[in-house]
CSV table of C-alpha atoms in Angstrom, one decimal:
chain,number,residue,atom,x,y,z
A,1,MET,CA,12.6,7.8,-2.5
A,2,ASN,CA,13.6,9.9,-5.5
A,3,LYS,CA,11.2,12.6,-6.7
A,4,LEU,CA,10.7,12.4,-10.4
A,5,VAL,CA,8.0,15.0,-10.8
A,6,GLU,CA,7.5,18.0,-8.5
A,7,VAL,CA,4.3,20.1,-8.9
A,8,LYS,CA,4.6,23.4,-7.0
A,9,ASN,CA,1.7,25.8,-6.5
A,10,LEU,CA,0.4,25.0,-10.0
A,11,LYS,CA,-2.3,27.3,-11.4
A,12,GLN,CA,-4.2,27.0,-14.7
A,13,TYR,CA,-6.8,29.7,-15.2
A,14,PHE,CA,-8.9,30.1,-18.3
A,15,LYS,CA,-10.7,33.4,-19.3
A,16,VAL,CA,-14.3,32.9,-20.2
A,17,GLY,CA,-16.6,35.7,-21.4
A,18,LYS,CA,-16.0,39.3,-20.2
A,19,GLY,CA,-13.6,39.4,-17.3
A,20,GLN,CA,-14.6,36.0,-16.0
A,21,VAL,CA,-11.9,33.5,-15.0
A,22,VAL,CA,-12.3,29.8,-14.4
A,23,LYS,CA,-9.7,28.5,-12.0
A,24,ALA,CA,-9.4,25.0,-13.5
A,25,VAL,CA,-6.3,24.2,-11.4
A,26,ASP,CA,-5.8,26.4,-8.3
A,27,ASP,CA,-2.6,26.3,-6.4
A,28,VAL,CA,-2.0,22.5,-6.5
A,29,THR,CA,1.2,21.0,-5.0
A,30,PHE,CA,2.3,17.4,-5.0
A,31,ASP,CA,5.3,15.1,-5.8
A,32,ILE,CA,5.4,11.9,-7.8
A,33,TYR,CA,8.2,9.4,-6.9
A,34,LYS,CA,10.2,7.3,-9.3
A,35,GLY,CA,8.5,4.0,-10.0
A,36,GLU,CA,5.2,4.8,-8.3
A,37,THR,CA,1.6,5.3,-9.6
A,38,LEU,CA,-0.1,8.4,-8.3
A,39,GLY,CA,-3.9,8.3,-8.9
A,40,LEU,CA,-5.7,11.5,-9.4
A,41,VAL,CA,-9.5,11.4,-8.9
A,42,GLY,CA,-12.5,13.6,-8.8
A,43,GLU,CA,-15.7,14.3,-10.7
A,44,SER,CA,-15.8,15.6,-14.2
A,45,GLY,CA,-14.8,19.2,-14.4
A,46,CYS,CA,-12.7,19.1,-11.2
A,47,GLY,CA,-9.4,20.0,-13.1
A,48,LYS,CA,-7.7,16.6,-13.0
A,49,SER,CA,-7.2,16.3,-16.8
A,50,THR,CA,-6.1,19.9,-17.0
A,51,THR,CA,-3.6,19.2,-14.3
A,52,GLY,CA,-2.1,16.3,-16.3
A,53,ARG,CA,-2.0,18.4,-19.5
A,54,THR,CA,-0.3,21.3,-17.8
A,55,ILE,CA,2.3,19.0,-16.2
A,56,ILE,CA,3.3,17.6,-19.5
A,57,GLY,CA,3.4,21.1,-21.1
A,58,LEU,CA,0.3,20.8,-23.5
A,59,TYR,CA,-1.0,23.9,-21.6
A,60,GLU,CA,1.2,26.8,-20.5
A,61,ALA,CA,0.9,27.2,-16.7
A,62,THR,CA,-0.8,30.4,-15.4
A,63,GLY,CA,1.4,30.1,-12.3
A,64,GLY,CA,3.6,27.8,-10.2
A,65,GLU,CA,6.0,25.3,-11.7
A,66,VAL,CA,6.5,21.7,-12.7
A,67,LEU,CA,10.0,20.1,-12.3
A,68,PHE,CA,10.9,16.8,-14.0
A,69,ASN,CA,14.1,15.3,-12.8
A,70,GLY,CA,14.8,18.8,-11.4
A,71,LEU,CA,14.3,20.5,-14.8
A,72,SER,CA,11.5,23.0,-15.2
A,73,VAL,CA,8.9,21.9,-17.8
A,74,HIS,CA,7.6,25.4,-18.5
A,75,ARG,CA,10.7,27.6,-18.5
A,76,LYS,CA,12.6,28.2,-21.7
A,77,LYS,CA,15.0,25.5,-22.7
A,78,SER,CA,17.3,24.7,-25.6
A,79,ALA,CA,15.7,22.8,-28.5
A,80,LYS,CA,17.7,19.7,-27.5
A,81,GLU,CA,16.6,19.8,-23.9
A,82,ALA,CA,12.9,20.4,-24.9
A,83,LYS,CA,13.0,17.5,-27.3
A,84,GLU,CA,14.6,15.1,-24.7
A,85,LEU,CA,12.0,16.2,-22.1
A,86,LYS,CA,9.1,15.4,-24.5
A,87,ARG,CA,10.6,12.0,-25.1
A,88,LYS,CA,10.8,11.2,-21.4
A,89,MET,CA,7.2,12.4,-20.6
A,90,GLN,CA,4.5,10.7,-22.7
A,91,MET,CA,0.7,10.7,-22.5
A,92,ILE,CA,-2.0,8.1,-23.1
A,93,PHE,CA,-5.3,9.8,-24.0
A,94,GLN,CA,-8.8,9.1,-22.9
A,95,ASP,CA,-10.4,8.4,-26.3
A,96,PRO,CA,-8.7,5.7,-28.3
A,97,TYR,CA,-11.0,6.5,-31.2
A,98,ALA,CA,-10.0,10.2,-31.5
A,99,SER,CA,-6.4,10.0,-30.5
A,100,LEU,CA,-5.2,7.8,-33.4
A,101,ASN,CA,-4.9,9.3,-36.9
A,102,PRO,CA,-7.3,7.3,-39.1
A,103,ARG,CA,-5.2,7.9,-42.2
A,104,MET,CA,-2.0,6.4,-40.7
A,105,THR,CA,-1.2,2.7,-40.5
A,106,VAL,CA,-0.5,1.3,-37.0
A,107,ALA,CA,3.2,1.0,-37.9
A,108,ASP,CA,3.4,4.7,-38.7
A,109,ILE,CA,1.4,5.7,-35.6
A,110,ILE,CA,3.8,3.8,-33.3
A,111,ALA,CA,6.9,4.9,-35.2
A,112,GLU,CA,6.0,8.6,-35.2
A,113,GLY,CA,8.0,9.2,-32.0
A,114,ILE,CA,10.8,6.9,-33.1
A,115,ASP,CA,11.1,9.1,-36.3
A,116,ILE,CA,11.0,12.4,-34.5
A,117,HIS,CA,13.6,11.4,-32.0
A,118,GLY,CA,15.8,9.5,-34.4
A,119,LEU,CA,15.7,6.3,-32.4
A,120,ALA,CA,16.1,3.9,-35.4
A,121,LYS,CA,19.1,3.9,-37.7
A,122,SER,CA,17.4,2.1,-40.6
A,123,LYS,CA,13.9,1.1,-41.9
A,124,GLU,CA,14.6,-2.4,-40.7
A,125,GLU,CA,15.4,-1.3,-37.2
A,126,ARG,CA,12.3,1.0,-37.3
A,127,MET,CA,10.0,-1.9,-38.2
A,128,ASN,CA,11.7,-4.2,-35.6
A,129,ARG,CA,10.9,-1.7,-32.9
A,130,VAL,CA,7.3,-1.4,-34.1
A,131,TYR,CA,6.9,-5.2,-34.0
A,132,GLU,CA,8.5,-5.3,-30.5
A,133,MET,CA,6.1,-2.6,-29.2
A,134,LEU,CA,3.1,-4.5,-30.7
A,135,GLU,CA,4.1,-7.7,-29.0
A,136,THR,CA,4.8,-5.8,-25.7
A,137,VAL,CA,1.2,-4.6,-25.6
A,138,GLY,CA,-0.3,-7.9,-26.5
A,139,LEU,CA,-0.9,-7.4,-30.2
A,140,ASN,CA,1.0,-9.1,-33.1
A,141,ARG,CA,3.2,-8.0,-35.9
A,142,GLU,CA,0.4,-8.7,-38.5
A,143,HIS,CA,-1.4,-5.7,-37.1
A,144,ALA,CA,1.3,-3.2,-38.2
A,145,ASN,CA,-0.1,-2.6,-41.7
A,146,ARG,CA,-3.7,-2.2,-40.6
A,147,TYR,CA,-5.6,1.1,-39.9
A,148,PRO,CA,-7.2,2.1,-36.6
A,149,HIS,CA,-10.8,1.6,-37.7
A,150,GLU,CA,-10.0,-2.2,-38.0
A,151,PHE,CA,-9.5,-2.5,-34.3
A,152,SER,CA,-11.7,-2.6,-31.2
A,153,GLY,CA,-11.6,0.1,-28.5
A,154,GLY,CA,-9.3,-2.0,-26.2
A,155,GLN,CA,-7.0,-2.8,-29.1
A,156,ARG,CA,-6.8,0.9,-30.0
A,157,GLN,CA,-5.9,1.8,-26.5
A,158,ARG,CA,-3.1,-0.8,-26.6
A,159,ILE,CA,-1.8,0.9,-29.8
A,160,GLY,CA,-1.9,4.2,-27.9
A,161,ILE,CA,0.2,2.6,-25.1
A,162,ALA,CA,2.6,1.2,-27.7
A,163,ARG,CA,3.0,4.7,-29.3
A,164,ALA,CA,3.8,6.2,-25.8
A,165,LEU,CA,6.3,3.4,-25.0
A,166,ALA,CA,8.1,3.5,-28.3
A,167,VAL,CA,10.3,6.4,-27.3
A,168,GLU,CA,11.3,4.8,-24.0
A,169,PRO,CA,9.8,7.3,-21.6
A,170,GLU,CA,10.3,7.5,-17.8
A,171,PHE,CA,7.0,9.0,-17.0
A,172,ILE,CA,3.5,8.4,-18.5
A,173,ILE,CA,0.4,10.5,-17.8
A,174,ALA,CA,-2.6,8.3,-18.4
A,175,ASP,CA,-5.6,10.6,-18.8
A,176,GLU,CA,-8.8,8.5,-18.1
A,177,PRO,CA,-7.3,5.7,-20.3
A,178,ILE,CA,-10.1,3.2,-19.6
A,179,SER,CA,-13.2,5.3,-19.3
A,180,ALA,CA,-14.2,4.9,-23.0
A,181,LEU,CA,-13.7,1.1,-22.8
A,182,ASP,CA,-16.1,-1.8,-21.9
A,183,VAL,CA,-15.8,-2.9,-18.3
A,184,SER,CA,-14.5,-6.3,-19.4
A,185,ILE,CA,-11.6,-4.6,-21.3
A,186,GLN,CA,-10.8,-2.1,-18.6
A,187,ALA,CA,-9.1,-4.6,-16.3
A,188,GLN,CA,-7.0,-6.0,-19.2
A,189,VAL,CA,-5.7,-2.5,-20.0
A,190,VAL,CA,-4.9,-1.7,-16.3
A,191,ASN,CA,-3.2,-5.1,-15.8
A,192,LEU,CA,-1.1,-4.4,-19.0
A,193,MET,CA,-0.1,-1.1,-17.6
A,194,LYS,CA,0.9,-2.6,-14.2
A,195,LYS,CA,2.9,-5.3,-16.0
A,196,LEU,CA,4.7,-2.7,-18.2
A,197,GLN,CA,5.5,-0.6,-15.1
A,198,ARG,CA,7.2,-3.6,-13.4
A,199,GLU,CA,9.2,-4.6,-16.5
A,200,LYS,CA,10.3,-1.1,-17.5
A,201,GLY,CA,10.4,0.8,-14.2
A,202,LEU,CA,7.8,3.3,-15.4
A,203,THR,CA,6.2,6.1,-13.3
A,204,TYR,CA,2.5,6.9,-13.8
A,205,LEU,CA,0.1,9.7,-13.1
A,206,PHE,CA,-3.2,7.8,-13.5
A,207,ILE,CA,-6.2,10.2,-13.9
A,208,ALA,CA,-9.7,8.7,-13.5
A,209,HIS,CA,-13.1,9.1,-11.9
A,210,ASP,CA,-13.6,5.4,-11.2
A,211,LEU,CA,-12.3,5.1,-7.6
A,212,SER,CA,-12.3,1.3,-7.4
A,213,MET,CA,-10.0,1.0,-10.5
A,214,VAL,CA,-7.7,3.8,-9.2
A,215,LYS,CA,-7.2,2.0,-5.9
A,216,TYR,CA,-6.3,-1.2,-7.8
A,217,ILE,CA,-3.5,0.5,-9.8
A,218,SER,CA,-2.3,3.4,-7.5
A,219,ASP,CA,0.3,3.5,-4.7
A,220,ARG,CA,-1.0,6.9,-3.6
A,221,ILE,CA,-4.2,8.8,-4.5
A,222,GLY,CA,-4.9,12.6,-4.7
A,223,VAL,CA,-8.5,13.8,-4.6
A,224,MET,CA,-9.4,17.0,-6.5
A,225,TYR,CA,-12.5,19.2,-6.1
A,226,PHE,CA,-13.0,22.3,-8.2
A,227,GLY,CA,-9.4,22.9,-9.0
A,228,LYS,CA,-8.1,22.2,-5.5
A,229,MET,CA,-6.3,19.1,-4.2
A,230,VAL,CA,-8.4,18.3,-1.1
A,231,GLU,CA,-6.8,15.0,0.1
A,232,LEU,CA,-3.6,13.0,-0.6
A,233,ALA,CA,-2.7,9.7,1.0
A,234,ASP,CA,-1.6,6.1,0.4
A,235,ALA,CA,-4.3,4.3,-1.6
A,236,GLU,CA,-5.1,1.8,1.2
A,237,GLU,CA,-5.1,4.6,3.8
A,238,LEU,CA,-7.4,6.8,1.8
A,239,TYR,CA,-10.0,4.0,1.4
A,240,ARG,CA,-9.8,2.8,4.9
A,241,ASN,CA,-9.7,6.2,6.6
A,242,PRO,CA,-10.9,9.1,4.4
A,243,ILE,CA,-10.8,12.5,6.2
A,244,HIS,CA,-12.1,15.3,3.9
A,245,PRO,CA,-15.9,15.2,3.6
A,246,TYR,CA,-15.7,15.3,-0.2
A,247,THR,CA,-13.5,12.2,-0.2
A,248,LYS,CA,-16.1,10.5,2.0
A,249,SER,CA,-18.8,11.4,-0.4
A,250,LEU,CA,-16.9,10.0,-3.4
A,251,LEU,CA,-16.2,6.7,-1.6
A,252,SER,CA,-19.8,6.4,-0.5
A,253,ALA,CA,-20.8,6.4,-4.2
A,254,ILE,CA,-18.8,3.3,-5.1
A,255,PRO,CA,-21.3,0.5,-5.9
A,256,HIS,CA,-20.9,-2.7,-3.9
A,257,PRO,CA,-21.0,-6.1,-5.6
A,258,ASP,CA,-23.1,-7.7,-2.8
A,259,PRO,CA,-26.9,-6.9,-3.5
A,260,GLU,CA,-27.8,-6.8,0.2
A,261,THR,CA,-25.0,-4.4,1.1
A,262,GLU,CA,-25.8,-2.3,-2.0
A,263,ARG,CA,-29.5,-2.0,-0.9
A,264,THR,CA,-28.6,-0.6,2.5
A,265,ARG,CA,-25.6,1.5,1.3
A,266,LYS,CA,-25.8,5.1,2.6
A,267,ARG,CA,-24.8,7.7,0.2
A,268,ILE,CA,-23.0,10.7,1.7
A,269,ILE,CA,-23.9,14.0,0.0
A,270,TYR,CA,-21.0,16.6,0.1
A,271,ASP,CA,-22.0,20.1,1.2
A,272,PRO,CA,-19.3,22.6,0.3
A,273,SER,CA,-20.9,25.3,2.4
A,274,GLN,CA,-19.4,23.6,5.5
A,275,HIS,CA,-16.1,25.1,4.4
A,276,ASN,CA,-17.0,28.8,4.4
A,277,TYR,CA,-13.4,30.1,4.8
A,278,LYS,CA,-12.9,33.8,5.6
A,279,GLU,CA,-11.0,36.1,3.3
A,280,GLY,CA,-7.3,35.7,4.1
A,281,GLU,CA,-7.7,32.6,6.2
A,282,ASP,CA,-4.8,30.2,6.2
A,283,VAL,CA,-6.2,27.2,4.3
A,284,ARG,CA,-3.7,24.7,2.9
A,285,MET,CA,-2.7,21.0,2.7
A,286,ARG,CA,-1.8,19.9,6.2
A,287,GLU,CA,-0.5,16.5,7.4
A,288,ILE,CA,-3.1,14.9,9.7
A,289,THR,CA,-1.3,11.5,10.1
A,290,PRO,CA,2.1,10.6,8.6
A,291,GLY,CA,1.8,10.8,4.8
A,292,HIS,CA,-2.0,11.7,4.9
A,293,PHE,CA,-2.6,15.3,3.8
A,294,VAL,CA,-5.9,17.2,3.8
A,295,TYR,CA,-6.8,20.7,2.6
A,296,CYS,CA,-8.1,22.5,5.7
A,297,SER,CA,-8.0,25.6,7.9
A,298,GLU,CA,-6.2,25.7,11.3
A,299,ALA,CA,-9.4,25.0,13.2
A,300,GLU,CA,-10.3,22.0,10.9
A,301,TYR,CA,-6.7,20.7,11.3
A,302,GLU,CA,-7.1,20.6,15.1
A,303,LYS,CA,-10.5,18.8,14.7
A,304,TYR,CA,-9.1,16.2,12.3
A,305,LYS,CA,-6.0,15.7,14.4
A,306,ALA,CA,-8.2,15.0,17.5
A,307,MET,CA,-10.4,12.6,15.6
A,308,HIS,CA,-7.5,10.6,14.2
A,309,SER,CA,-4.9,10.6,17.0
């Protein structure tokens, strides 16, 4: 499989107050393969959105590097290279209410990237591309001259998806794209994203805290806890066989549709003090079973290996 995105020892630290530093992303490493969806999950404040924004270059990395098709995202590039990289990597934001300019028509919102990258040779071609994008995301061409406030949350998120698609990207970071939507609309947006992925060969980083929805869309899932990636595995494997105690805790919190099962469901509470690593101890992502990585010490690795051999 071809690696499209390589994240190597990525760090994103923020200074807060006098001499204090928040390690929002702390030495995170993973790859995203062409055509796959990598889900990134964790509680609010774990660093998953910061990871996405640093990968795409909205934040300058404190350390480490991100490669897209072998090209560094954060190193200095020519204006042409930087522009092309921005076209190939797009983002769908969490809040469809805040991410669309209320003073712009839907046509101008979708065509913004088309204009910047010179992808239409005439006004007619520009509008045809806008109409095509609207139809691609399940809206119709009559919507082009309306303003964002005239649409529901689900429709606005479709406009956001159309805006991202308009420049023909290869890679899309979807930062909690369904968390602001009604549950009934969430599945529609996720199904649309899956359909577009099949049709256009897109690669996704799908960031969310809803584990059941992440499993539905993702090929592999990475779990983050306080800036660290603590587990990474195929979606099915992670659900069937979680190894890190924090992952087990997250999975135990998923509500069950059956009332009887829900009544007896045992919630696992994660206690971080069970990982009191010593200064200088070799703690890193280790492969427990093929393709299943867990952040652990040498002693924990031996224990996990014995349990899952």
